[in-house]
Short mmCIF file of C-alpha atoms in Angstrom, two decimals:
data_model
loop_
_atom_site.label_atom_id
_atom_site.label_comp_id
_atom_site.label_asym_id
_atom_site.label_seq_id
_atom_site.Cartn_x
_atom_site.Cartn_y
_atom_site.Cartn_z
CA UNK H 1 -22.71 2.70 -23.71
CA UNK H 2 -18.82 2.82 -22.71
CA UNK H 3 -19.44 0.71 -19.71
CA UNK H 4 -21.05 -2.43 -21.80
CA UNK H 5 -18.40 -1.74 -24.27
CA UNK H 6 -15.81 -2.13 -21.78
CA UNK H 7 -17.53 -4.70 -20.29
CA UNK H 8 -18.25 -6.99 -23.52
CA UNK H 9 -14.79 -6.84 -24.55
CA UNK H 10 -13.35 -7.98 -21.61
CA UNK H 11 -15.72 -10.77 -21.91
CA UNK H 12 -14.02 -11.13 -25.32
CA UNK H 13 -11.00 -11.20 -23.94
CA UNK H 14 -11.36 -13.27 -21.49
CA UNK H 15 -13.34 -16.02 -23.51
CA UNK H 16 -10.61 -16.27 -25.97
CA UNK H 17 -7.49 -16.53 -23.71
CA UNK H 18 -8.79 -18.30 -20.37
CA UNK H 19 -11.55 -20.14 -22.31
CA UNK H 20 -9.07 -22.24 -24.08
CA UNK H 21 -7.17 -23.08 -21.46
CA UNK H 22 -9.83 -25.15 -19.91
CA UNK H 23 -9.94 -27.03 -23.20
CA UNK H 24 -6.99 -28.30 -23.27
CA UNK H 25 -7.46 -31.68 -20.87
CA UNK H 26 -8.51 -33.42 -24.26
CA UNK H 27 -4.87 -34.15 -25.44
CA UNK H 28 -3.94 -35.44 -21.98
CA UNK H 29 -4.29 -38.75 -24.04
CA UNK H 30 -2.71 -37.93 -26.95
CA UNK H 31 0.52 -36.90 -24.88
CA UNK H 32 0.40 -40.49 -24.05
CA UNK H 33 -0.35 -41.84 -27.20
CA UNK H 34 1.31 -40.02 -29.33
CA UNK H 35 4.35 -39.10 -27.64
CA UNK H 36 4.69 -41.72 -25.19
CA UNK H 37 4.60 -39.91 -22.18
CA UNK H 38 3.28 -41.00 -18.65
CA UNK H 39 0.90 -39.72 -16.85
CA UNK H 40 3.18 -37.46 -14.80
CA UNK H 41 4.66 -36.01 -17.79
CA UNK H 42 1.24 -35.75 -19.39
CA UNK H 43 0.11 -33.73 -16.59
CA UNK H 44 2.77 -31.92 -16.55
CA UNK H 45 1.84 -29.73 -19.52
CA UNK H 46 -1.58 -28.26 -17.77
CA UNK H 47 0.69 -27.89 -14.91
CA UNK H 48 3.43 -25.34 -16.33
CA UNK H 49 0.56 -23.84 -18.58
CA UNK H 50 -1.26 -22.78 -15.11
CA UNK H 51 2.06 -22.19 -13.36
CA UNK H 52 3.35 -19.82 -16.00
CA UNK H 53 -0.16 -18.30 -16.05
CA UNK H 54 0.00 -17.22 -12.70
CA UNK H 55 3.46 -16.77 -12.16
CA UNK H 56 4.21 -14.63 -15.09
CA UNK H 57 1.56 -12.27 -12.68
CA UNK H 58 4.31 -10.22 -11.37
CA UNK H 59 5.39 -9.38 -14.79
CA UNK H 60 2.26 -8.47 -16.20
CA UNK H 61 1.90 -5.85 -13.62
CA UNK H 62 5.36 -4.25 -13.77
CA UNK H 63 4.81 -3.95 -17.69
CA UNK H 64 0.74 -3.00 -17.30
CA UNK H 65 2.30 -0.12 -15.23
CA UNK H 66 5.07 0.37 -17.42
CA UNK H 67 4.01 0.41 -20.97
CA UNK H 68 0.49 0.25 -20.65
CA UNK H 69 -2.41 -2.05 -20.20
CA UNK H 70 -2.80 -2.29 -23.81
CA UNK H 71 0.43 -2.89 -25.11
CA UNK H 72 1.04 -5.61 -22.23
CA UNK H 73 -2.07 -7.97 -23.05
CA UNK H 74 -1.35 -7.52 -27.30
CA UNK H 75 1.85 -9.04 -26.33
CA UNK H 76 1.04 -11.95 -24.48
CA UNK H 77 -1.44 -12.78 -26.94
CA UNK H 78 0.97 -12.78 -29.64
CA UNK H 79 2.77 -14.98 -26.99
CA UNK H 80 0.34 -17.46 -26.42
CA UNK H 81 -1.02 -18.04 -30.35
CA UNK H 82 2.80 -18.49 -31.00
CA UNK H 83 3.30 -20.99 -28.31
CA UNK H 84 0.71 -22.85 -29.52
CA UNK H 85 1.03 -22.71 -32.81
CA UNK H 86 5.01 -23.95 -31.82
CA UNK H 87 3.35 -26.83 -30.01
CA UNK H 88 2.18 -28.03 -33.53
CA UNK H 89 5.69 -29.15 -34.65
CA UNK H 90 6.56 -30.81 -31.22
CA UNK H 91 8.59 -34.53 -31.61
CA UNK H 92 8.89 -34.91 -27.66
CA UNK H 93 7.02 -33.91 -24.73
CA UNK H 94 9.85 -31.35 -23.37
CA UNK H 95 8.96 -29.74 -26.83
CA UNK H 96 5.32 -29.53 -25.14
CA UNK H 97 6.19 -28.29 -22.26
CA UNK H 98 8.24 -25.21 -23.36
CA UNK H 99 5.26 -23.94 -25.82
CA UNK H 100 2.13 -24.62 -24.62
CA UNK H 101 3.20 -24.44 -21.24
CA UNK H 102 5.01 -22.19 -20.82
CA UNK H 103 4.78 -19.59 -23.39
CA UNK H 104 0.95 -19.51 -23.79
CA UNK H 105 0.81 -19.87 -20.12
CA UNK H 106 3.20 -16.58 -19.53
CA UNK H 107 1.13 -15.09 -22.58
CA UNK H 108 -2.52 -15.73 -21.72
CA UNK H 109 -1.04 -14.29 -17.88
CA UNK H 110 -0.02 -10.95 -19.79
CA UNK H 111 -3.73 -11.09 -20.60
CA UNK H 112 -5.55 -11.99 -17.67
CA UNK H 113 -3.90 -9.80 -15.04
CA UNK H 114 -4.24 -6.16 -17.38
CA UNK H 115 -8.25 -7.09 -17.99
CA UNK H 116 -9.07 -7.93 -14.68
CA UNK H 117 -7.16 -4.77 -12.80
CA UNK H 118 -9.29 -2.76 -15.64
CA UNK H 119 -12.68 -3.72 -14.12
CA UNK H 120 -11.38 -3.09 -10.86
CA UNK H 121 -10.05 -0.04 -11.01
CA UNK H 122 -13.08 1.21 -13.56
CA UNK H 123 -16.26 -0.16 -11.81
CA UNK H 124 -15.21 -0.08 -8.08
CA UNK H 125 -18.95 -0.03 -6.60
CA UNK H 126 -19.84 -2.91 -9.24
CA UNK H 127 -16.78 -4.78 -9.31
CA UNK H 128 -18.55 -8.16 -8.16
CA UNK H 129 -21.01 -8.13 -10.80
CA UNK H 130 -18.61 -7.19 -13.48
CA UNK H 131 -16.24 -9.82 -12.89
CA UNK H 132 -18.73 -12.03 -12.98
CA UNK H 133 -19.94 -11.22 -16.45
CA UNK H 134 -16.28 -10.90 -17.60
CA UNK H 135 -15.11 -14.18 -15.82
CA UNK H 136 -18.30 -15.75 -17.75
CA UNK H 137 -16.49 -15.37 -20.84
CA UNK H 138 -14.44 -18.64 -20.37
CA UNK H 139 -16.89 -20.42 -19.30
CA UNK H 140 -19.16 -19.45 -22.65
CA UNK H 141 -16.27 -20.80 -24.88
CA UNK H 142 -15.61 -24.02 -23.04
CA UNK H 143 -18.63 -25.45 -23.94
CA UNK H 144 -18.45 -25.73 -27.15
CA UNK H 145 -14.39 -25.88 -27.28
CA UNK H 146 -13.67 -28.97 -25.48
CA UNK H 147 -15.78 -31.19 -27.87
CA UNK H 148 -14.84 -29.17 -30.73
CA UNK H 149 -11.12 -29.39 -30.19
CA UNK H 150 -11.78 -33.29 -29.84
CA UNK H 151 -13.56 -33.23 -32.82
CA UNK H 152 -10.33 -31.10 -34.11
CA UNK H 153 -8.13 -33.62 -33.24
CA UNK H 154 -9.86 -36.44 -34.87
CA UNK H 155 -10.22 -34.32 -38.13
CA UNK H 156 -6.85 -32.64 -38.39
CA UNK H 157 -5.13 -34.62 -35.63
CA UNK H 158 -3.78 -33.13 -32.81
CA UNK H 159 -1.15 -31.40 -34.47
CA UNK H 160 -3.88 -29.60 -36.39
CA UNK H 161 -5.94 -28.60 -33.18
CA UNK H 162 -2.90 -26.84 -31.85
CA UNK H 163 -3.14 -24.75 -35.08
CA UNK H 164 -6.54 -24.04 -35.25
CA UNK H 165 -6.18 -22.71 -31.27
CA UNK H 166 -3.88 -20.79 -32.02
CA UNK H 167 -5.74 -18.95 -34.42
CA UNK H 168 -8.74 -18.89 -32.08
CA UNK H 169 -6.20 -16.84 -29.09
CA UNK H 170 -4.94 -14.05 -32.04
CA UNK H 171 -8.48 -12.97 -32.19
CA UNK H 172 -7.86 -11.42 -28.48
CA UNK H 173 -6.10 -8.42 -30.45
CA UNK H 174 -9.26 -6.87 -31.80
CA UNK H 175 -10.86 -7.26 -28.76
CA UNK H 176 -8.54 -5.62 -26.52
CA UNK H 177 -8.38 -2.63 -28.90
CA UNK H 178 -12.37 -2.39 -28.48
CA UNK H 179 -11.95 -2.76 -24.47
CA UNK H 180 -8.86 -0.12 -23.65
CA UNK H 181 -9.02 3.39 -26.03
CA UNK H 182 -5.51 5.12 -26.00
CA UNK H 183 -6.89 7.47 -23.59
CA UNK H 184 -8.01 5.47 -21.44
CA UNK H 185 -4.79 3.38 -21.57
CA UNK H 186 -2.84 6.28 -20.43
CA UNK H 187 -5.55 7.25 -17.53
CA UNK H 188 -5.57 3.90 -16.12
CA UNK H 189 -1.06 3.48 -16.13
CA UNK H 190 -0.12 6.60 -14.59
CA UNK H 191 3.54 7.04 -14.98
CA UNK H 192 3.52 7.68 -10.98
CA UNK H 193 2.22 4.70 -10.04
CA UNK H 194 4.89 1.99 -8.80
CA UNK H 195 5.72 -0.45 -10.80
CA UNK H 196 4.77 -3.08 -7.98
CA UNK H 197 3.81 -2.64 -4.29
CA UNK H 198 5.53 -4.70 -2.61
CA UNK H 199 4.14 -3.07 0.91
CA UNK H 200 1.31 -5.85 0.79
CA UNK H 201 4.22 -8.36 2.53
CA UNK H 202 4.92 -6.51 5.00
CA UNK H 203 1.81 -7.73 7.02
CA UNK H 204 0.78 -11.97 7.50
CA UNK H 205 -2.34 -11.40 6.10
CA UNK H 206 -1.59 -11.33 2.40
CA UNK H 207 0.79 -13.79 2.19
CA UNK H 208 -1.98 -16.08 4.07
CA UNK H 209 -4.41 -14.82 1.76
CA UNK H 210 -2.36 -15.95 -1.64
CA UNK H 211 -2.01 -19.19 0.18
CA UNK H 212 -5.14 -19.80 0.58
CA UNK H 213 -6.10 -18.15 -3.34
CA UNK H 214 -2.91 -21.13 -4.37
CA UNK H 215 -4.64 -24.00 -2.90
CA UNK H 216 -8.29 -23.02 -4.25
CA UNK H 217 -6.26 -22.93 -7.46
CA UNK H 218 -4.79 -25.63 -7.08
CA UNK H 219 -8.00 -27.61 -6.39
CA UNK H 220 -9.68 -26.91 -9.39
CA UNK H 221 -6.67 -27.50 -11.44
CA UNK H 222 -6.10 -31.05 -10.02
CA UNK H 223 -10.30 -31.48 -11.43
CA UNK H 224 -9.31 -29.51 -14.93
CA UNK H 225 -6.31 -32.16 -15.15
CA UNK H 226 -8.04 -35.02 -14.55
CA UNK H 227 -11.60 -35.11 -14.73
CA UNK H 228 -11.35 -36.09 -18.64
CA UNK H 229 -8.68 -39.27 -17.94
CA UNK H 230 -10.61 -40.43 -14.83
CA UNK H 231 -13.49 -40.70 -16.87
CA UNK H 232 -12.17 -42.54 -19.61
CA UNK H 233 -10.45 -44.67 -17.04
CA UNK H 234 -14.44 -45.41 -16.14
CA UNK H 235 -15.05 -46.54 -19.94
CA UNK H 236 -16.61 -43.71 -20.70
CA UNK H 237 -16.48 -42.62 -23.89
CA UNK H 238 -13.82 -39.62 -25.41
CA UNK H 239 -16.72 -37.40 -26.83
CA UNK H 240 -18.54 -37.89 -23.58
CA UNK H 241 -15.34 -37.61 -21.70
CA UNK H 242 -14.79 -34.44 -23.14
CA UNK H 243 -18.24 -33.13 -22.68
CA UNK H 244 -17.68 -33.07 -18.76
CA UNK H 245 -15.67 -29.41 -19.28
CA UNK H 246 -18.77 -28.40 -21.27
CA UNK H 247 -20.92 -29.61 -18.37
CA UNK H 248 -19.04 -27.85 -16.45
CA UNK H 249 -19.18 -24.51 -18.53
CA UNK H 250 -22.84 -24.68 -18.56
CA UNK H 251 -23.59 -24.53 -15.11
CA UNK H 252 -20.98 -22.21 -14.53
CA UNK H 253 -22.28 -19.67 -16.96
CA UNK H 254 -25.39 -19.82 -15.83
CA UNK H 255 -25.31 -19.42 -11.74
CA UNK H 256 -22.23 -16.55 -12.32
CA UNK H 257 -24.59 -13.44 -12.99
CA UNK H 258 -26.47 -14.68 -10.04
CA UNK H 259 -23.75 -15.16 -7.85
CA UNK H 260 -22.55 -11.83 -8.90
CA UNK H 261 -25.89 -10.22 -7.64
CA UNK H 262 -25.83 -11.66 -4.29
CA UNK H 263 -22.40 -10.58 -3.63
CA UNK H 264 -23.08 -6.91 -4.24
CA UNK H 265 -25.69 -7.03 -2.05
CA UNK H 266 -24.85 -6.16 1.70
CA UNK H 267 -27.80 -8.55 3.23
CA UNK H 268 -30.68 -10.46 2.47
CA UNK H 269 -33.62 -9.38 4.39
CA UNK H 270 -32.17 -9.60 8.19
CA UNK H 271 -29.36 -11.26 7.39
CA UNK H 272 -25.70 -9.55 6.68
CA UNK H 273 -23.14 -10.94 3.71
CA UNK H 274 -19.84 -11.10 3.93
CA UNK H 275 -18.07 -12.39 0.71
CA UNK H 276 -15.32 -13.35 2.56
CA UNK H 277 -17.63 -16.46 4.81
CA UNK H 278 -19.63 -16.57 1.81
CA UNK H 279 -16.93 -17.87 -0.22
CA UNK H 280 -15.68 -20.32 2.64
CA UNK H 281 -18.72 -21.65 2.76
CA UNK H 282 -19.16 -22.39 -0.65
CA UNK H 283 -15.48 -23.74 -0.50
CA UNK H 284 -16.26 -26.18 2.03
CA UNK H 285 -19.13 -27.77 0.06
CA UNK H 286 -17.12 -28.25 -2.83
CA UNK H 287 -14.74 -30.25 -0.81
CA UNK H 288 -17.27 -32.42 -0.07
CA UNK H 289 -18.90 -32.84 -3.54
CA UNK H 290 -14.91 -33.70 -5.00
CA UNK H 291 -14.38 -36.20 -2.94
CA UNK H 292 -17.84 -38.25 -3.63
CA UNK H 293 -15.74 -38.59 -7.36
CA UNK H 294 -13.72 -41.93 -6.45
CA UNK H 295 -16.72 -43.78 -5.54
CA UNK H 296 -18.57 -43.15 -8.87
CA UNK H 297 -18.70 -45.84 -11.14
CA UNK H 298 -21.37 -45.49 -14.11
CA UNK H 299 -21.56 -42.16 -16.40
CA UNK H 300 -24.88 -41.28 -14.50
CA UNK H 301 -22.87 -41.04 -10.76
CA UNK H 302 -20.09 -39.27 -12.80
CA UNK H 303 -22.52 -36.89 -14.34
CA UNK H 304 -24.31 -35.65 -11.35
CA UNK H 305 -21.29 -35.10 -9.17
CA UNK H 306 -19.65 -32.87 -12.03
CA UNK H 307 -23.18 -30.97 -11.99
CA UNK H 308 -22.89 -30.65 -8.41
CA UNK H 309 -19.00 -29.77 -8.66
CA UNK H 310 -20.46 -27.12 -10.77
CA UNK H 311 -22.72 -25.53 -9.28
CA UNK H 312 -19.67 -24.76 -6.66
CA UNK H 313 -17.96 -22.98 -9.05
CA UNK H 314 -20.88 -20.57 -10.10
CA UNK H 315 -21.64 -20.14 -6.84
CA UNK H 316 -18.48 -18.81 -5.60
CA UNK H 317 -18.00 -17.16 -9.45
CA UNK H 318 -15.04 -14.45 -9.78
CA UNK H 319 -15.40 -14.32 -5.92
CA UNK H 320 -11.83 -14.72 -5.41
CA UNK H 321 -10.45 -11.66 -7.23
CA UNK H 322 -13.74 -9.23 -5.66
CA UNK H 323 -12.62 -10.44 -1.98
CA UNK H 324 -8.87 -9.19 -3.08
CA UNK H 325 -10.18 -5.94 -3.55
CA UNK H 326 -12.75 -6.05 -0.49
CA UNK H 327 -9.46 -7.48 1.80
CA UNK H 328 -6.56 -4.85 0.49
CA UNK H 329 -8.43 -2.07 -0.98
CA UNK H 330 -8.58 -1.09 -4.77
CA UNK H 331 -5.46 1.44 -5.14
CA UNK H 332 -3.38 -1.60 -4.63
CA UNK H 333 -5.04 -4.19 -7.02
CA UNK H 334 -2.95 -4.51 -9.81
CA UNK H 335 0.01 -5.26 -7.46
CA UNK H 336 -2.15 -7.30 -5.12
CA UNK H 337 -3.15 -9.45 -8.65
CA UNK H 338 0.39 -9.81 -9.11
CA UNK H 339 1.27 -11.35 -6.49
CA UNK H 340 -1.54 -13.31 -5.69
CA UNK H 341 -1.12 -14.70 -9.01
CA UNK H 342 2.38 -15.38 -8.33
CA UNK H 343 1.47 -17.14 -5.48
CA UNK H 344 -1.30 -19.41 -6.58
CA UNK H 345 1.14 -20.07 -9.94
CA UNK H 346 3.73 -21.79 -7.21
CA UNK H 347 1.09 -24.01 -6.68
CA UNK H 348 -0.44 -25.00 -9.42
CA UNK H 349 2.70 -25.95 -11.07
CA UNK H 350 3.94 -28.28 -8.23
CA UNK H 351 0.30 -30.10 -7.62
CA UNK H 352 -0.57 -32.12 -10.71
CA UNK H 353 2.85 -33.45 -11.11
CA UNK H 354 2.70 -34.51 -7.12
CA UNK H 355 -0.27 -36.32 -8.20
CA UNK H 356 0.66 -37.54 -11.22
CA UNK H 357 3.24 -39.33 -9.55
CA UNK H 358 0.63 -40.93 -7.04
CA UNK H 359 -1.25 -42.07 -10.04
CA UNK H 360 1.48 -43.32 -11.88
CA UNK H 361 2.39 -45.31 -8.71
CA UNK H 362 -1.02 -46.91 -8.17
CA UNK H 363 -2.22 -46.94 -11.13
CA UNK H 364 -5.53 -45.76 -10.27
CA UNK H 365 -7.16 -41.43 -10.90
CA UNK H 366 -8.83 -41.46 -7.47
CA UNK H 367 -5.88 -39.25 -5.99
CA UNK H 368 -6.78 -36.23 -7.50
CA UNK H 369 -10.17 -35.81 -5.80
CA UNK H 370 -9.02 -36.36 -2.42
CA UNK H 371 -6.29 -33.83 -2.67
CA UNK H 372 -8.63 -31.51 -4.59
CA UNK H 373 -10.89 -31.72 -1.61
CA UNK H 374 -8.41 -31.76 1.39
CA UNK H 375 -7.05 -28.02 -0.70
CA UNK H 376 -10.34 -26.72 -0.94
CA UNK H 377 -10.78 -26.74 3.15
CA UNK H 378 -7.08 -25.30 3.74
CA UNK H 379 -8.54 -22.31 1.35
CA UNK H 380 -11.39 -21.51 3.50
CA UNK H 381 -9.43 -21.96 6.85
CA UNK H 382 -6.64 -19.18 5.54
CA UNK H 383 -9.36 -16.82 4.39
CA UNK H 384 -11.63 -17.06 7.44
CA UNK H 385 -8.19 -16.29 9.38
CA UNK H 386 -7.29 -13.36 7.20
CA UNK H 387 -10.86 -12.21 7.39
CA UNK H 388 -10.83 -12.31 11.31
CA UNK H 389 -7.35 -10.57 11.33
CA UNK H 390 -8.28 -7.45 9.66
CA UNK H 391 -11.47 -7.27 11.34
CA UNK H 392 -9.84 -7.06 14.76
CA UNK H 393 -7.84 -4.68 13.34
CA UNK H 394 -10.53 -2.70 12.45
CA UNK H 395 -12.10 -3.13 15.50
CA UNK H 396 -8.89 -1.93 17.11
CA UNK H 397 -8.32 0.99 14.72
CA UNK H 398 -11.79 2.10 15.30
CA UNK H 399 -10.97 1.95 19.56
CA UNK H 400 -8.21 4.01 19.39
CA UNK H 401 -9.43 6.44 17.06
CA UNK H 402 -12.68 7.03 19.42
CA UNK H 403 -10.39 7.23 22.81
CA UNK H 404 -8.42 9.98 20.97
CA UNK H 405 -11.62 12.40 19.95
CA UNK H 406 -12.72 11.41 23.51
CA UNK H 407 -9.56 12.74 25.32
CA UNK H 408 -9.69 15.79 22.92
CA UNK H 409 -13.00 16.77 23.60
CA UNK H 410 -12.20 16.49 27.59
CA UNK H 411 -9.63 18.63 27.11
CA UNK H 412 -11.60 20.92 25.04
CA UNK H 413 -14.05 21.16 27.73
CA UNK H 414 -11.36 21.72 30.50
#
């Protein structure tokens, strides 16, 4: 019963801090409208909100160590609903920078980091699956969000939509209290534990590895950016436009508790899994469903290639954060999220400005896709590396370790 309590409310959680986020490509237009900003500056916003979410990771572990899992994602909550509540009463785009991106985005980062490290550290043998279900949660509220918040806007304006998500993030408070107990708080912050281990960079293959976790970042940010405008720049209509997240959502809520049962599994039938190639695999298809995008013209061509962008995404699931664990072992996880997220923050902060600039140059939302794509291969290169590294190692380890009992037991004998 504790287990699906834990496990629902971190669903909770995570639907109502990361689910929003993905929501907010709908006012990419307003920006523009409303405040007259280009595109660069429009993109911009989505940018910081994703760079502060991730770089902000860092912090969230020193204080999840420090004060307490708890206290640490009740804070950046109270962050993020006052950022974008703030946004509300924004005259100029800087205004909409500060608050919605960066204040939710350091906020909902308070949030993430604590509730992932929980499941983790909690459900080691399971951790796959769980993630899965948890990571599901954003997904769940995107599908109705993105539409609705459009549907916000039109009602209230978009003024009014900022208000009403802000609301929608402060219900993250009850939730957390359901997932994290007081004793359980203090059993999962131990006042011995470092405040961050920064040991993880003494080696190349975790700074490769959050390298590679920044550019598959990256790549689905440049898609979360622009997906919405490059459809409307195909006539399609807002409502519609909007519904692509939603399409999204849907597929990616539904393949996530599958692809979370594969990769617990060690094989199927004969053959062996490794989450590591799985997820380079998967990686590498993606890149070549993106970059199909620019030569869609009609709603029908648009439609199928988000489906199939999709189905991606489920595929490879929470896979990112399990592999983390798998790679650098689970005693160092909440520093390892730290600075992973630190890492993939760097970078997607300075990609959808780069491309914004490219579009505002040609004029055209093609861009995007083929950087989204040409990211997306550099991510499964670095992991396959990492992956091969560290299995040497092992290899290596394991050599040494048998030549020593060997030499012992000869001189044993003599």
């Amino acid at each position: 019963m504790s287990v699906i309590l834990t496990v629902g409310a971190a669903f909770c959680v995570n639907a109502l801090s990361v689910g929003p986020m993905k929501s907010l490509g709908v006012f990419f237009i307003q920006y523009e409208r409303e405040l007259g900003a280009s595109a660069g500056q429009a993109s911009l916003v989505t940018s910081l909100l994703y760079g502060a979410f991730f770089l902000s990771g860092p912090f969230a572990t020193i204080l999840a160590n420090r004060f307490g899992f708890r206290q640490t994602i009740i804070l950046g909550t109270l962050l993020a609903s006052a950022g974008s509540i703030g946004c509300s009463f924004s005259q100029h785009i800087a205004v909409v920078h500060a608050t919605i991106g960066i204040m939710t985005g350091v906020g909902f980062g308070l949030v993430n980091v604590p509730t992932i490290a929980l499941i983790g550290i909690r459900y080691k043998e399971k951790r796959s699956f769980f993630n899965n279900i948890v990571t599901m949660g954003s997904a769940l509220t995107a599908i109705p969000l993105s539409p609705l918040v459009q549907l916000w806007i039109d009602v209230y304006g978009w003024r009014g939509a900022f208000l009403l998500i802000g609301g929608v993030i402060l219900n993250v408070i009850p939730s957390c209290l359901l997932m994290i107990s007081t004793k359980m708080n203090k059993q999962i912050a131990p006042a011995k534990r470092r405040l961050i281990d920064l040991s993880l960079l003494k080696s190349i293959t975790f700074p490769a590895y959050a390298v590679a976790a920044g550019c598959d970042m990256a790549a689905m940010v440049a898609i979360t950016v622009y997906l919405v405008r490059f459809a409307q720049d195909r006539d399609v209509g807002n409502y519609i436009a909007a519904s692509l997240s939603s399409v999204i959502s849907i597929v990616d809520l539904t393949l996530r508790p599958i692809s979370g049962y594969i990769t617990t599994l060690t094989n199927i039938g004969p053959i062996p899994i490794r989450r590591t190639y799985y997820f380079c695999g998967v990686a590498c298809i993606q890149a070549l469903v993106v970059i199909i995008f620019p030569f869609t013209q009609s709603i029908y061509a648009i439609v199928a290639v988000t489906v199939a962008y999709a189905i991606c995404i489920g595929l490879r699931g929470a896979l990112s954060i399990t592999i983390l664990s798998d790679l650098f072992g689970t005693d160092k996880l909440v520093s390892s999220l730290g600075l992973r997220a630190f890492a993939v923050g760097t970078f997607s902060a300075a990609t959808p400005p780069l491309i914004g600039r490219i579009v505002d140059s040609t004029g055209s939302y093609d861009a995007p896709f083929y950087a989204s794509a040409m990211m997306s291969v550099i991510s499964a290169i670095l992991v396959s590396m990492v992956q091969i590294i560290i299995l040497r190692r092992e290899k290596e380890a394991a050599r040494k370790t048998k030549s020593i009992n060997v030499d012992e037991t000869a001189e044993y004998k003599l």
